[in-house]
Structures are given as structure tokens and as C-alpha cells.
Short mmCIF file of C-alpha atoms in Angstrom, two decimals:
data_model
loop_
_atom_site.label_atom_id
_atom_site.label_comp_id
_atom_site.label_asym_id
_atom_site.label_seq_id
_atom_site.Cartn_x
_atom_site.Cartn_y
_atom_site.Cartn_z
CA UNK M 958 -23.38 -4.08 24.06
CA UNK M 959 -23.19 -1.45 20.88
CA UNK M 960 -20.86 0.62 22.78
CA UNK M 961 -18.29 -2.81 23.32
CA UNK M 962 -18.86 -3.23 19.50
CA UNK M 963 -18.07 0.17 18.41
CA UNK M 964 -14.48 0.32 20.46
CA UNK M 965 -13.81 -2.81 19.52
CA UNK M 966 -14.16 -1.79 15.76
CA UNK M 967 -12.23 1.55 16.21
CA UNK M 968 -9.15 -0.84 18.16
CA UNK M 969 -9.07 -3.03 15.09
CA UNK M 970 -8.83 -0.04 12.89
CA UNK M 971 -6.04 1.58 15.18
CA UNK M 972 -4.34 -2.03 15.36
CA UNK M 973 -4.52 -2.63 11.73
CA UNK M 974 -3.48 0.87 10.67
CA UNK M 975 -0.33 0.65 13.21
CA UNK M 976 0.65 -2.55 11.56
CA UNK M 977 0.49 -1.85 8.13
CA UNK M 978 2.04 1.43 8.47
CA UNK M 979 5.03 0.03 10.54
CA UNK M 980 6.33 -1.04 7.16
CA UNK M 981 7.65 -4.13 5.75
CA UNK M 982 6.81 -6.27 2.73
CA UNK M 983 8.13 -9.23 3.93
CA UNK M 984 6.60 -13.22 3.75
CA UNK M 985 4.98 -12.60 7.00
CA UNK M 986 2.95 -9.43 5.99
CA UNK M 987 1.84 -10.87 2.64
CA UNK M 988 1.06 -14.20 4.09
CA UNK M 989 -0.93 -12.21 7.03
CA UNK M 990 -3.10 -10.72 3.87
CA UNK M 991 -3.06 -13.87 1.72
CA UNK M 992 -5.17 -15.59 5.21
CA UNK M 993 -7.27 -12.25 5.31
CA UNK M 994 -8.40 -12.43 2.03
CA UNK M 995 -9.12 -16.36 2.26
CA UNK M 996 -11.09 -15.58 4.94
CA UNK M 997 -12.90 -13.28 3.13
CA UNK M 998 -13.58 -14.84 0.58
CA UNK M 999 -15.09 -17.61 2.46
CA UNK M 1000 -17.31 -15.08 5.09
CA UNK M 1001 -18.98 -13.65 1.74
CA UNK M 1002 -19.86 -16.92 0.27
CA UNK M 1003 -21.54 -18.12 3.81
CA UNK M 1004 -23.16 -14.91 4.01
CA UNK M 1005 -24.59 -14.81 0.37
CA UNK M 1006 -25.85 -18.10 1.17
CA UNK M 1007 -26.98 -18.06 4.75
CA UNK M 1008 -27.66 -14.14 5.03
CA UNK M 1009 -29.56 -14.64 8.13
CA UNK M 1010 -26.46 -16.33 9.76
CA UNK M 1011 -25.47 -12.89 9.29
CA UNK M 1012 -27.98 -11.06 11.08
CA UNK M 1013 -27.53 -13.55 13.70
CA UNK M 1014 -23.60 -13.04 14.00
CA UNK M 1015 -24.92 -9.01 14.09
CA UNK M 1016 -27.12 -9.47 17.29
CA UNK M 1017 -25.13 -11.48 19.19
CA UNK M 1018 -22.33 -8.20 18.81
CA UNK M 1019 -25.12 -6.17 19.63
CA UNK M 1020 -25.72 -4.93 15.72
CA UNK M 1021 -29.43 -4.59 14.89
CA UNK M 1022 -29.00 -5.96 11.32
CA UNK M 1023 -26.24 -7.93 9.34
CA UNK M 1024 -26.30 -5.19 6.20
CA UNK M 1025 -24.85 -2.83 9.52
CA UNK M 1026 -22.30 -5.50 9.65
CA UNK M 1027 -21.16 -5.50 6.65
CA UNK M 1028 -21.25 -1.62 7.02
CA UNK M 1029 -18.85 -1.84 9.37
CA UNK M 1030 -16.20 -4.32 7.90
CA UNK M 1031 -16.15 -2.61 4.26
CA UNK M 1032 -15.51 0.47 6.36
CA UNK M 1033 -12.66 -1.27 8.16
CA UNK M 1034 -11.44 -2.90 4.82
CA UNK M 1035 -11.18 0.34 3.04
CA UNK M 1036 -8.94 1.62 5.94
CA UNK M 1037 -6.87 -1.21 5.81
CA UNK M 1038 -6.68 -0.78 2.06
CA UNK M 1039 -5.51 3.59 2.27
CA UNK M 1040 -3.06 2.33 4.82
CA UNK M 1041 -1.59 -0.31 2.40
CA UNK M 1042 -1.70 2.02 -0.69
CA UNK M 1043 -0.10 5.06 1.06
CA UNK M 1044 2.94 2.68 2.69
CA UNK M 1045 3.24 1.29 -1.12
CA UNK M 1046 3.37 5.26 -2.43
CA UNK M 1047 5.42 6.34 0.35
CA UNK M 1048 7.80 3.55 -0.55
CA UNK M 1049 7.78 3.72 -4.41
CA UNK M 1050 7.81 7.69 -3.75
CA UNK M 1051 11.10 6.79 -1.86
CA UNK M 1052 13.03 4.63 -4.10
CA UNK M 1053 12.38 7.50 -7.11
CA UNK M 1054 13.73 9.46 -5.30
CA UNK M 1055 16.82 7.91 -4.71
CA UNK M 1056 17.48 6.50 -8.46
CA UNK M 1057 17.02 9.87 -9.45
CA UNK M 1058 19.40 10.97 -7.39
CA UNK M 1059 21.79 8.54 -8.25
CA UNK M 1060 21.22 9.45 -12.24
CA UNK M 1061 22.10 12.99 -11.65
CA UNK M 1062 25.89 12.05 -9.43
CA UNK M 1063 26.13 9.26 -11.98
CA UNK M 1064 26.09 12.27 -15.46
CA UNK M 1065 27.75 14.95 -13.17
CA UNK M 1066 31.34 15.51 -14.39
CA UNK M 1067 33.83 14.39 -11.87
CA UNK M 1068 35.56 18.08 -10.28
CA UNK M 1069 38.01 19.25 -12.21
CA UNK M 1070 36.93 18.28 -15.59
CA UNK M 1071 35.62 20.75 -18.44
CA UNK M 1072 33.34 18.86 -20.69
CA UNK M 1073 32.79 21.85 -23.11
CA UNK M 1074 36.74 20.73 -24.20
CA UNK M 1075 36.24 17.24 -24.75
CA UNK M 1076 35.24 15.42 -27.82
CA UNK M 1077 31.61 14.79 -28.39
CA UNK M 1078 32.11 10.88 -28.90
CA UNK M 1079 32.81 9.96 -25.26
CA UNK M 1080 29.40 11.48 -24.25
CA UNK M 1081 27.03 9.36 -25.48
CA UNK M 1082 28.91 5.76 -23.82
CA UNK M 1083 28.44 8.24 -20.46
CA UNK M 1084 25.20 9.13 -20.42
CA UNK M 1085 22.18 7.97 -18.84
CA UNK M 1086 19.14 9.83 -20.09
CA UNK M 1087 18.79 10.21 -23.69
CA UNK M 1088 19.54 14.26 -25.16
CA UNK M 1089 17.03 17.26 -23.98
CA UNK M 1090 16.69 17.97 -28.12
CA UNK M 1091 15.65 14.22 -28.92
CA UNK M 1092 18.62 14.28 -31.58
CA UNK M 1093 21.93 12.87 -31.51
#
């Protein structure tokens, strides 16, 4: 029965993983973890009150005790949670990326243009970022 419970725990993990790193921060995926962390919240109240409900939820999946359990869903849970923080990098890492890029085309002189002839006065209305020197 232990062997059922282990690839049943490494599926969720693969399942969760796959689904969170498909992308998307959309009403369904923050609704999905708005219900996961109701239910939660409400498995660690029953369990701080009826622990051995616990242990008994732990032998009937073939765990010896309910602290293994819990083992195994904070181990799960902190998955789901590098899976969620590296799609949020990879996606914040992403849109840097592209506003920078759009900075730099945006204070590039158009071709053609010679900037070292031009009055000093238009400049500032132009640009973006505020002077290298920090004066005016």
C-alpha cells in the first residue's frame, strides 16, 4: 500500500508542477489556489484539533504516522510553491526585459540625425532616464 502512496504523491507533484508551469495568471488559476488554500486552511485546523484523525487518514494510505503525512504534503506544497515563484520570475524577468528594450529604441536617435548639432533644450522633453552625471 506505501508503494501506491508514494507514486501517487510523485503524480501529484508531476501534475501540479506541469500545471503551474504551463503558465497563465488568469481567474481560473488564482481561483484553483484561492480553493487550495481554503482547503488548507481548514485540513490544519481539523488536524490541530483531532490529530489522531490524522494518523488515521495516514494508515488508511498506508502511512505509519500522520507527522509522515504532513511530511509529505509540506514537501508537495513547497514544490508547488518553487514552481509558482519561478513562472512569476520567469515572467517579471520577461516583461524587464522588454520595457528595457523599448527605453533604449524609444532614446535612440531616429537614422540620419546628429544629436551632437542640436540644441541642448529639446533633450530633456525626449528623454526617458534621467542624465548618467545626476546634473542637468
Amino acid at each position: 500500500m506505501q508503494i501506491i502512496v508514494q507514486v501517487a504523491l510523485v503524480l501529484a507533484v508531476v501534475i501540479v508542477s506541469l500545471a503551474l508551469m504551463r503558465g497563465g495568471s488568469n481567474a481560473r488559476h488564482l481561483a484553483i489556489r484561492r480553493i487550495m488554500l481554503v482547503l488548507f486552511a481548514c485540513v490544519a485546523a481539523l488536524s490541530i484539533f483531532f490529530p489522531e484523525l490524522l494518523t488515521r487518514v495516514a494508515r488508511l494510505l498506508g502511512i505509519g504516522r500522520g507527522t509522515d503525512l504532513v511530511l509529505y504534503g509540506l514537501i508537495v506544497s513547497f514544490l508547488v510553491f518553487m514552481a509558482t515563484t519561478y513562472q512569476r520570475f520567469r515572467h517579471m524577468e520577461s516583461t524587464l526585459t522588454k520595457l528595457s528594450r523599448r527605453i533604449a529604441l524609444d532614446e535612440t536617435p531616429p537614422p540620419g540625425r546628429d544629436d551632437s548639432l542640436e540644441s541642448k533644450e529639446a533633450e530633456p522633453a525626449r528623454r526617458l532616464t534621467p542624465p548618467a552625471h545626476g546634473g542637468q
